[in-house]
mmCIF file of C-alpha atoms and ligand atoms in Angstrom:
data_model
loop_
_atom_site.group_PDB
_atom_site.id
_atom_site.type_symbol
_atom_site.label_atom_id
_atom_site.label_comp_id
_atom_site.label_asym_id
_atom_site.label_seq_id
_atom_site.Cartn_x
_atom_site.Cartn_y
_atom_site.Cartn_z
ATOM 1 C CA MET A 1 -22.034 -9.017 -9.766
ATOM 2 C CA GLU A 2 -22.642 -12.447 -11.206
ATOM 3 C CA ILE A 3 -21.964 -15.132 -8.592
ATOM 4 C CA THR A 4 -20.411 -18.024 -10.534
ATOM 5 C CA SER A 5 -19.849 -21.547 -9.203
ATOM 6 C CA SER A 6 -16.165 -20.700 -8.708
ATOM 7 C CA SER A 7 -17.020 -17.584 -6.697
ATOM 8 C CA CYS A 8 -19.986 -18.828 -4.635
ATOM 9 C CA ASN A 9 -17.822 -20.299 -1.853
ATOM 10 C CA LYS A 10 -15.355 -17.432 -1.859
ATOM 11 C CA SER A 11 -15.258 -14.690 0.749
ATOM 12 C CA LYS A 12 -16.700 -11.362 -0.364
ATOM 13 C CA ILE A 13 -14.154 -8.564 -0.278
ATOM 14 C CA LEU A 14 -14.768 -4.822 0.051
ATOM 15 C CA VAL A 15 -11.888 -2.474 -0.846
ATOM 16 C CA PHE A 16 -11.591 1.174 0.259
ATOM 17 C CA GLY A 17 -9.208 3.228 -1.918
ATOM 18 C CA GLY A 18 -9.440 0.607 -4.674
ATOM 19 C CA THR A 19 -8.998 3.135 -7.494
ATOM 20 C CA GLY A 20 -5.602 4.264 -6.188
ATOM 21 C CA TYR A 21 -1.992 3.579 -7.144
ATOM 22 C CA PHE A 22 -1.852 0.342 -5.153
ATOM 23 C CA GLY A 23 -5.586 -0.240 -4.690
ATOM 24 C CA LYS A 24 -6.235 -1.074 -8.351
ATOM 25 C CA HIS A 25 -3.883 -4.070 -8.063
ATOM 26 C CA VAL A 26 -5.770 -5.289 -4.972
ATOM 27 C CA VAL A 27 -9.124 -5.056 -6.771
ATOM 28 C CA ARG A 28 -7.767 -6.862 -9.843
ATOM 29 C CA ALA A 29 -6.176 -9.570 -7.656
ATOM 30 C CA SER A 30 -9.395 -10.090 -5.689
ATOM 31 C CA ALA A 31 -11.449 -10.393 -8.883
ATOM 32 C CA SER A 32 -8.823 -12.670 -10.497
ATOM 33 C CA PHE A 33 -9.133 -15.080 -7.545
ATOM 34 C CA SER A 34 -12.937 -15.083 -8.145
ATOM 35 C CA HIS A 35 -13.820 -13.293 -4.909
ATOM 36 C CA PRO A 36 -17.039 -11.307 -5.228
ATOM 37 C CA THR A 37 -15.375 -7.876 -5.046
ATOM 38 C CA PHE A 38 -16.799 -4.516 -4.009
ATOM 39 C CA VAL A 39 -15.080 -1.122 -4.134
ATOM 40 C CA PHE A 40 -16.248 1.835 -2.063
ATOM 41 C CA VAL A 41 -15.489 4.887 -4.238
ATOM 42 C CA ARG A 42 -16.209 8.551 -3.894
ATOM 43 C CA PRO A 43 -18.740 9.827 -6.449
ATOM 44 C CA ALA A 44 -17.299 10.651 -9.885
ATOM 45 C CA THR A 45 -16.786 14.379 -10.554
ATOM 46 C CA PRO A 46 -16.436 16.324 -13.826
ATOM 47 C CA GLN A 47 -12.781 17.010 -12.818
ATOM 48 C CA MET A 48 -12.024 13.287 -12.607
ATOM 49 C CA PRO A 49 -9.278 12.330 -15.125
ATOM 50 C CA PRO A 50 -10.332 10.017 -18.001
ATOM 51 C CA SER A 51 -7.925 7.351 -16.630
ATOM 52 C CA SER A 52 -9.992 7.121 -13.398
ATOM 53 C CA LEU A 53 -13.213 6.728 -15.366
ATOM 54 C CA GLN A 54 -11.519 4.068 -17.512
ATOM 55 C CA LEU A 55 -10.426 2.195 -14.388
ATOM 56 C CA ARG A 56 -13.969 2.212 -13.021
ATOM 57 C CA GLY A 57 -15.117 0.815 -16.422
ATOM 58 C CA GLU A 58 -12.425 -1.891 -16.236
ATOM 59 C CA PHE A 59 -13.601 -2.873 -12.740
ATOM 60 C CA ARG A 60 -17.223 -3.150 -13.938
ATOM 61 C CA SER A 61 -16.091 -5.349 -16.838
ATOM 62 C CA LEU A 62 -14.364 -7.628 -14.306
ATOM 63 C CA GLY A 63 -17.691 -7.992 -12.474
ATOM 64 C CA VAL A 64 -16.635 -5.758 -9.584
ATOM 65 C CA THR A 65 -19.430 -3.872 -7.797
ATOM 66 C CA LEU A 66 -18.715 -0.158 -7.356
ATOM 67 C CA VAL A 67 -20.483 1.469 -4.414
ATOM 68 C CA GLN A 68 -20.414 5.241 -4.525
ATOM 69 C CA GLY A 69 -20.231 6.983 -1.183
ATOM 70 C CA GLU A 70 -18.235 9.049 1.279
ATOM 71 C CA LEU A 71 -16.620 7.820 4.470
ATOM 72 C CA GLU A 72 -18.996 10.154 6.358
ATOM 73 C CA GLU A 73 -22.011 8.099 5.163
ATOM 74 C CA HIS A 74 -22.106 5.728 8.121
ATOM 75 C CA GLU A 75 -25.426 3.998 7.312
ATOM 76 C CA LYS A 76 -24.423 3.415 3.696
ATOM 77 C CA MET A 77 -21.099 1.898 4.784
ATOM 78 C CA VAL A 78 -22.840 -0.358 7.320
ATOM 79 C CA SER A 79 -25.268 -1.645 4.687
ATOM 80 C CA VAL A 80 -22.387 -2.462 2.268
ATOM 81 C CA LEU A 81 -20.339 -4.062 5.047
ATOM 82 C CA LYS A 82 -23.254 -6.363 5.862
ATOM 83 C CA GLN A 83 -22.944 -7.830 2.335
ATOM 84 C CA VAL A 84 -19.231 -8.728 2.627
ATOM 85 C CA ASP A 85 -16.814 -10.767 4.785
ATOM 86 C CA ILE A 86 -13.434 -9.056 4.426
ATOM 87 C CA VAL A 87 -12.468 -5.378 4.285
ATOM 88 C CA ILE A 88 -9.177 -4.138 2.831
ATOM 89 C CA SER A 89 -8.292 -0.466 3.110
ATOM 90 C CA VAL A 90 -5.723 0.967 0.728
ATOM 91 C CA LEU A 91 -6.572 4.580 1.437
ATOM 92 C CA PRO A 92 -3.773 7.140 1.062
ATOM 93 C CA VAL A 93 -1.844 8.476 4.052
ATOM 94 C CA SER A 94 -3.964 11.658 4.061
ATOM 95 C CA ALA A 95 -7.064 9.540 4.759
ATOM 96 C CA ILE A 96 -5.484 7.149 7.328
ATOM 97 C CA PRO A 97 -7.165 8.852 10.338
ATOM 98 C CA ASP A 98 -10.532 8.580 8.521
ATOM 99 C CA GLN A 99 -10.284 4.802 8.841
ATOM 100 C CA ILE A 100 -11.832 5.344 12.313
ATOM 101 C CA LYS A 101 -15.092 5.835 10.382
ATOM 102 C CA ILE A 102 -14.623 2.434 8.706
ATOM 103 C CA ILE A 103 -13.884 0.850 12.096
ATOM 104 C CA ASP A 104 -17.068 2.385 13.582
ATOM 105 C CA ALA A 105 -19.083 1.025 10.652
ATOM 106 C CA ILE A 106 -17.452 -2.439 10.977
ATOM 107 C CA ILE A 107 -18.405 -2.516 14.664
ATOM 108 C CA ALA A 108 -21.983 -1.489 13.806
ATOM 109 C CA ALA A 109 -22.235 -4.118 11.028
ATOM 110 C CA GLY A 110 -20.885 -6.835 13.344
ATOM 111 C CA ASN A 111 -20.195 -9.462 10.642
ATOM 112 C CA ILE A 112 -16.717 -8.650 9.306
ATOM 113 C CA GLU A 113 -14.314 -11.571 9.549
ATOM 114 C CA ARG A 114 -11.131 -9.622 8.784
ATOM 115 C CA PHE A 115 -10.017 -6.008 8.386
ATOM 116 C CA LEU A 116 -6.704 -5.035 6.797
ATOM 117 C CA PRO A 117 -6.066 -1.332 7.423
ATOM 118 C CA SER A 118 -3.982 0.743 5.014
ATOM 119 C CA GLU A 119 -0.384 -0.089 6.005
ATOM 120 C CA PHE A 120 1.664 -1.828 3.272
ATOM 121 C CA GLY A 121 5.017 -0.284 4.199
ATOM 122 C CA CYS A 122 7.651 -0.891 6.860
ATOM 123 C CA GLU A 123 7.005 -2.784 10.099
ATOM 124 C CA GLU A 124 6.276 0.432 11.955
ATOM 125 C CA ASP A 125 6.400 -0.980 15.485
ATOM 126 C CA ARG A 126 9.992 -2.145 14.970
ATOM 127 C CA ILE A 127 11.731 0.960 13.626
ATOM 128 C CA THR A 128 12.707 4.387 14.982
ATOM 129 C CA PRO A 129 12.945 6.635 11.921
ATOM 130 C CA LEU A 130 13.641 10.368 11.570
ATOM 131 C CA PRO A 131 10.893 12.636 13.014
ATOM 132 C CA PRO A 132 8.972 13.399 9.750
ATOM 133 C CA PHE A 133 8.607 9.670 8.958
ATOM 134 C CA GLU A 134 7.847 8.923 12.622
ATOM 135 C CA ALA A 135 4.965 11.458 12.563
ATOM 136 C CA PHE A 136 3.698 9.866 9.326
ATOM 137 C CA LEU A 137 3.819 6.374 10.885
ATOM 138 C CA GLU A 138 2.145 7.595 14.067
ATOM 139 C CA LYS A 139 -1.138 7.873 12.122
ATOM 140 C CA LYS A 140 -0.924 4.207 11.071
ATOM 141 C CA LYS A 141 0.112 3.140 14.593
ATOM 142 C CA LYS A 142 -2.984 4.823 16.101
ATOM 143 C CA ILE A 143 -5.215 2.680 13.863
ATOM 144 C CA ARG A 144 -3.203 -0.432 14.862
ATOM 145 C CA ARG A 145 -3.721 0.280 18.576
ATOM 146 C CA LEU A 146 -7.451 0.916 18.034
ATOM 147 C CA LEU A 147 -7.868 -2.412 16.239
ATOM 148 C CA GLU A 148 -5.835 -4.328 18.821
ATOM 149 C CA ALA A 149 -8.154 -2.968 21.521
ATOM 150 C CA SER A 150 -11.275 -3.857 19.521
ATOM 151 C CA THR A 151 -12.939 -7.190 18.834
ATOM 152 C CA ILE A 152 -12.470 -6.801 15.060
ATOM 153 C CA PRO A 153 -10.245 -9.556 13.576
ATOM 154 C CA TYR A 154 -7.376 -7.787 11.817
ATOM 155 C CA THR A 155 -4.161 -8.375 9.879
ATOM 156 C CA PHE A 156 -1.412 -5.761 9.550
ATOM 157 C CA VAL A 157 0.571 -6.131 6.312
ATOM 158 C CA SER A 158 4.140 -4.891 6.101
ATOM 159 C CA ALA A 159 4.843 -4.982 2.359
ATOM 160 C CA ASN A 160 8.264 -3.289 2.588
ATOM 161 C CA CYS A 161 9.103 -1.285 -0.589
ATOM 162 C CA TYR A 162 6.788 -1.354 -3.607
ATOM 163 C CA ALA A 163 9.234 -2.432 -6.334
ATOM 164 C CA ALA A 164 7.936 -0.401 -9.287
ATOM 165 C CA TYR A 165 7.621 2.695 -7.083
ATOM 166 C CA PHE A 166 11.170 2.410 -5.674
ATOM 167 C CA ILE A 167 12.799 1.376 -8.971
ATOM 168 C CA SER A 168 11.276 4.401 -10.607
ATOM 169 C CA LEU A 169 12.605 6.579 -7.749
ATOM 170 C CA LEU A 170 16.110 5.063 -7.730
ATOM 171 C CA LEU A 171 16.798 4.260 -11.405
ATOM 172 C CA HIS A 172 14.555 6.716 -13.322
ATOM 173 C CA PRO A 173 14.145 4.084 -16.074
ATOM 174 C CA HIS A 174 11.868 6.354 -18.148
ATOM 175 C CA ASP A 175 14.126 9.410 -17.896
ATOM 176 C CA PRO A 176 17.564 8.462 -19.207
ATOM 177 C CA ARG A 177 20.183 10.373 -17.232
ATOM 178 C CA PRO A 178 23.942 9.845 -16.897
ATOM 179 C CA ASP A 179 23.961 9.849 -13.083
ATOM 180 C CA LEU A 180 22.048 8.106 -10.308
ATOM 181 C CA VAL A 181 21.853 9.125 -6.645
ATOM 182 C CA VAL A 182 22.993 6.504 -4.137
ATOM 183 C CA TYR A 183 21.619 7.002 -0.637
ATOM 184 C CA GLY A 184 24.044 6.135 2.169
ATOM 185 C CA THR A 185 26.762 3.631 1.225
ATOM 186 C CA GLY A 186 24.594 1.832 -1.337
ATOM 187 C CA GLU A 187 25.241 -1.446 0.504
ATOM 188 C CA ALA A 188 22.113 -1.535 2.731
ATOM 189 C CA LYS A 189 19.743 -4.303 1.687
ATOM 190 C CA ALA A 190 16.139 -3.365 0.921
ATOM 191 C CA VAL A 191 13.113 -5.573 0.165
ATOM 192 C CA LEU A 192 11.523 -4.644 -3.169
ATOM 193 C CA ASN A 193 8.181 -6.376 -3.742
ATOM 194 C CA TRP A 194 6.330 -5.899 -7.021
ATOM 195 C CA GLU A 195 2.962 -4.216 -6.455
ATOM 196 C CA GLN A 196 0.998 -6.938 -8.294
ATOM 197 C CA ASP A 197 2.583 -9.654 -6.128
ATOM 198 C CA VAL A 198 1.894 -7.639 -2.964
ATOM 199 C CA ALA A 199 -1.753 -7.365 -4.003
ATOM 200 C CA LYS A 200 -2.144 -11.095 -4.774
ATOM 201 C CA TYR A 201 -0.424 -12.116 -1.566
ATOM 202 C CA THR A 202 -2.636 -9.698 0.373
ATOM 203 C CA ILE A 203 -5.803 -11.399 -0.882
ATOM 204 C CA LYS A 204 -4.371 -14.749 0.276
ATOM 205 C CA VAL A 205 -3.309 -13.323 3.644
ATOM 206 C CA ALA A 206 -6.765 -11.776 4.193
ATOM 207 C CA ASN A 207 -8.353 -15.211 3.751
ATOM 208 C CA ASP A 208 -5.838 -17.209 5.802
ATOM 209 C CA PRO A 209 -6.948 -18.163 9.341
ATOM 210 C CA ARG A 210 -3.285 -18.264 10.455
ATOM 211 C CA THR A 211 -2.874 -14.516 9.868
ATOM 212 C CA ARG A 212 -5.809 -13.474 12.099
ATOM 213 C CA ASN A 213 -4.663 -10.773 14.534
ATOM 214 C CA ARG A 214 -1.079 -11.011 13.280
ATOM 215 C CA VAL A 215 1.473 -8.835 11.499
ATOM 216 C CA VAL A 216 2.556 -10.338 8.160
ATOM 217 C CA ILE A 217 5.858 -9.149 6.704
ATOM 218 C CA TYR A 218 6.547 -9.729 2.994
ATOM 219 C CA ARG A 219 10.278 -10.474 2.731
ATOM 220 C CA PRO A 220 10.983 -13.097 0.018
ATOM 221 C CA PRO A 221 14.754 -13.770 -0.025
ATOM 222 C CA GLY A 222 14.937 -13.280 -3.818
ATOM 223 C CA ASN A 223 13.592 -9.734 -3.490
ATOM 224 C CA ILE A 224 16.299 -8.458 -1.116
ATOM 225 C CA ILE A 225 18.765 -6.206 -2.916
ATOM 226 C CA SER A 226 21.109 -3.273 -2.281
ATOM 227 C CA GLN A 227 21.168 -0.085 -4.365
ATOM 228 C CA ASN A 228 24.648 -0.973 -5.656
ATOM 229 C CA GLU A 229 23.389 -4.408 -6.786
ATOM 230 C CA LEU A 230 20.324 -2.816 -8.355
ATOM 231 C CA ILE A 231 22.401 -0.291 -10.316
ATOM 232 C CA SER A 232 24.810 -2.983 -11.443
ATOM 233 C CA SER A 233 21.877 -5.142 -12.715
ATOM 234 C CA TRP A 234 20.478 -2.081 -14.513
ATOM 235 C CA GLU A 235 23.866 -1.407 -16.109
ATOM 236 C CA LYS A 236 24.062 -5.010 -17.340
ATOM 237 C CA LYS A 237 20.511 -4.862 -18.700
ATOM 238 C CA THR A 238 20.862 -1.516 -20.478
ATOM 239 C CA GLY A 239 24.537 -1.832 -21.468
ATOM 240 C CA ARG A 240 25.101 1.646 -19.998
ATOM 241 C CA ARG A 241 27.342 2.947 -17.184
ATOM 242 C CA PHE A 242 25.974 5.389 -14.626
ATOM 243 C CA GLU A 243 27.862 7.911 -12.544
ATOM 244 C CA LYS A 244 26.972 7.374 -8.861
ATOM 245 C CA VAL A 245 26.288 10.549 -6.873
ATOM 246 C CA CYS A 246 26.425 9.703 -3.170
ATOM 247 C CA MET A 247 24.095 11.302 -0.665
ATOM 248 C CA GLN A 248 25.452 10.504 2.783
ATOM 249 C CA GLU A 249 23.407 9.974 5.913
ATOM 250 C CA ASP A 250 24.133 13.407 7.450
ATOM 251 C CA GLU A 251 22.899 15.093 4.264
ATOM 252 C CA LEU A 252 19.632 13.106 4.377
ATOM 253 C CA ILE A 253 19.192 14.105 8.043
ATOM 254 C CA LYS A 254 19.756 17.796 7.208
ATOM 255 C CA LEU A 255 17.276 17.622 4.319
ATOM 256 C CA SER A 256 14.677 15.975 6.575
ATOM 257 C CA GLN A 257 14.996 19.026 8.843
ATOM 258 C CA SER A 258 14.897 21.702 6.127
ATOM 259 C CA LEU A 259 12.583 20.452 3.361
ATOM 260 C CA PRO A 260 8.854 21.221 3.491
ATOM 261 C CA SER A 261 6.310 18.410 3.838
ATOM 262 C CA PRO A 262 5.911 15.939 2.127
ATOM 263 C CA ASP A 263 9.514 16.069 0.776
ATOM 264 C CA ASN A 264 10.880 15.841 4.339
ATOM 265 C CA ILE A 265 8.928 12.573 4.740
ATOM 266 C CA ALA A 266 10.293 11.179 1.447
ATOM 267 C CA VAL A 267 13.950 11.769 2.470
ATOM 268 C CA SER A 268 13.220 10.337 5.935
ATOM 269 C CA ILE A 269 11.856 7.182 4.275
ATOM 270 C CA LEU A 270 15.011 6.929 2.124
ATOM 271 C CA HIS A 271 17.110 7.384 5.293
ATOM 272 C CA SER A 272 15.152 4.618 7.018
ATOM 273 C CA VAL A 273 15.362 2.129 4.116
ATOM 274 C CA PHE A 274 18.950 2.746 3.022
HETATM 275 N N1 NAP B 301 5.540 0.347 0.518
HETATM 276 C C1 NAP B 301 5.636 1.331 -0.356
HETATM 277 O O1 NAP B 301 6.655 1.469 -1.061
HETATM 278 C C2 NAP B 301 4.484 2.289 -0.535
HETATM 279 C C3 NAP B 301 4.546 3.294 -1.522
HETATM 280 C C4 NAP B 301 3.430 4.124 -1.689
HETATM 281 C C5 NAP B 301 2.324 3.969 -0.879
HETATM 282 N N2 NAP B 301 2.303 3.000 0.098
HETATM 283 C C6 NAP B 301 1.113 2.786 0.956
HETATM 284 O O2 NAP B 301 0.061 2.234 0.160
HETATM 285 C C7 NAP B 301 -1.211 2.644 0.691
HETATM 286 C C8 NAP B 301 -2.090 3.191 -0.443
HETATM 287 O O3 NAP B 301 -1.478 4.353 -0.973
HETATM 288 P P1 NAP B 301 -1.697 4.826 -2.498
HETATM 289 O O4 NAP B 301 -0.540 5.733 -2.824
HETATM 290 O O5 NAP B 301 -1.960 3.658 -3.363
HETATM 291 O O6 NAP B 301 -3.041 5.695 -2.361
HETATM 292 P P2 NAP B 301 -3.643 6.745 -3.449
HETATM 293 O O7 NAP B 301 -3.389 6.240 -4.809
HETATM 294 O O8 NAP B 301 -3.117 8.131 -3.150
HETATM 295 O O9 NAP B 301 -5.210 6.786 -3.082
HETATM 296 C C9 NAP B 301 -6.035 5.660 -3.063
HETATM 297 C C10 NAP B 301 -7.486 6.023 -3.317
HETATM 298 O O10 NAP B 301 -8.065 6.501 -2.101
HETATM 299 C C11 NAP B 301 -9.212 7.296 -2.426
HETATM 300 N N3 NAP B 301 -9.152 8.513 -1.564
HETATM 301 C C12 NAP B 301 -8.212 9.478 -1.598
HETATM 302 N N4 NAP B 301 -8.472 10.407 -0.644
HETATM 303 C C13 NAP B 301 -9.603 9.999 -0.017
HETATM 304 C C14 NAP B 301 -10.389 10.522 1.032
HETATM 305 N N5 NAP B 301 -10.053 11.666 1.642
HETATM 306 N N6 NAP B 301 -11.494 9.851 1.408
HETATM 307 C C15 NAP B 301 -11.843 8.695 0.796
HETATM 308 N N7 NAP B 301 -11.147 8.148 -0.212
HETATM 309 C C16 NAP B 301 -10.042 8.792 -0.610
HETATM 310 C C17 NAP B 301 -9.154 7.635 -3.899
HETATM 311 O O11 NAP B 301 -10.177 6.904 -4.552
HETATM 312 P P3 NAP B 301 -11.597 7.534 -5.013
HETATM 313 O O12 NAP B 301 -11.361 8.963 -5.366
HETATM 314 O O13 NAP B 301 -11.992 6.687 -6.182
HETATM 315 O O14 NAP B 301 -12.527 7.354 -3.859
HETATM 316 C C18 NAP B 301 -7.770 7.111 -4.328
HETATM 317 O O15 NAP B 301 -7.795 6.567 -5.626
HETATM 318 C C19 NAP B 301 -0.900 3.660 1.800
HETATM 319 O O16 NAP B 301 -0.958 3.033 3.070
HETATM 320 C C20 NAP B 301 0.537 4.076 1.504
HETATM 321 O O17 NAP B 301 1.262 4.508 2.673
HETATM 322 C C21 NAP B 301 3.355 2.154 0.266
#
């Protein structure tokens, strides 16, 4: 990566999971703020979709350094970590327990100024959700407790709901249908934060001395909205009327008990948010 005058005083950021749904926004945000940016990616395979190869090409064109490796390659991770200051993990839930390998490598490298583990959802220490969501959050909580007991400076980010992800789930904007499901009464207020904003804010939070060893919750007042308000805004914008199909709390609870994983987790998340 070319170190320009605007980037030479900036912290160097390494992202794990940077090619993912949310990770790509974090990599773009880091590069856009002129941080020398590194992404630890698994080696490309012939089965890899063209969109993933394109994304890797886009990162290279932004000056991002791609380091190919597996989380099992401890020495390789340590040598990359020694070149950076900040580590942001945006690995998927399936790989959350594997972050122990990143933590071991951070301890061995000994120079990391901040680690943000893959969280970016609810404030998990403050809620008591249905069992499938609780089991899902337990994996993230284990990593929290490990970091709190370590000497690694950390920040836990609670991003609340990704806006594009939840709007797609609630309003189906690309699949015109006459009816929309309303979970619960439709009056519960949720925080919907646009993925690109979450990513930009995360780069700022990772560099802010005030957020060292703290939980940061993204809850801008303008982003707090109920499902009923969201549907009414969508009706105004599209000029259409939607039939509301209500799914009450007891139905969500029953589904969380009967659906297979991961659908039981999805309905438990909806129960928790709405
Ligand atoms: N708040 C919300 O509304 C919301 C919604 C969705 C997700 N989230 C959270 O956002 C975070 C990121 O999730 P995501 O959906 O963006 O992730 P994702 O797209 O499923 O995956 C991210 C990347 O991780 C890498 N990866 C996958 N499995 C791996 C493994 N076993 N070992 C190493 N690398 C692996 C892949 O990159 P390579 O193949 O290139 O290595 C993948 O592109 C999670 O903490 C998730 O819970 C929050």
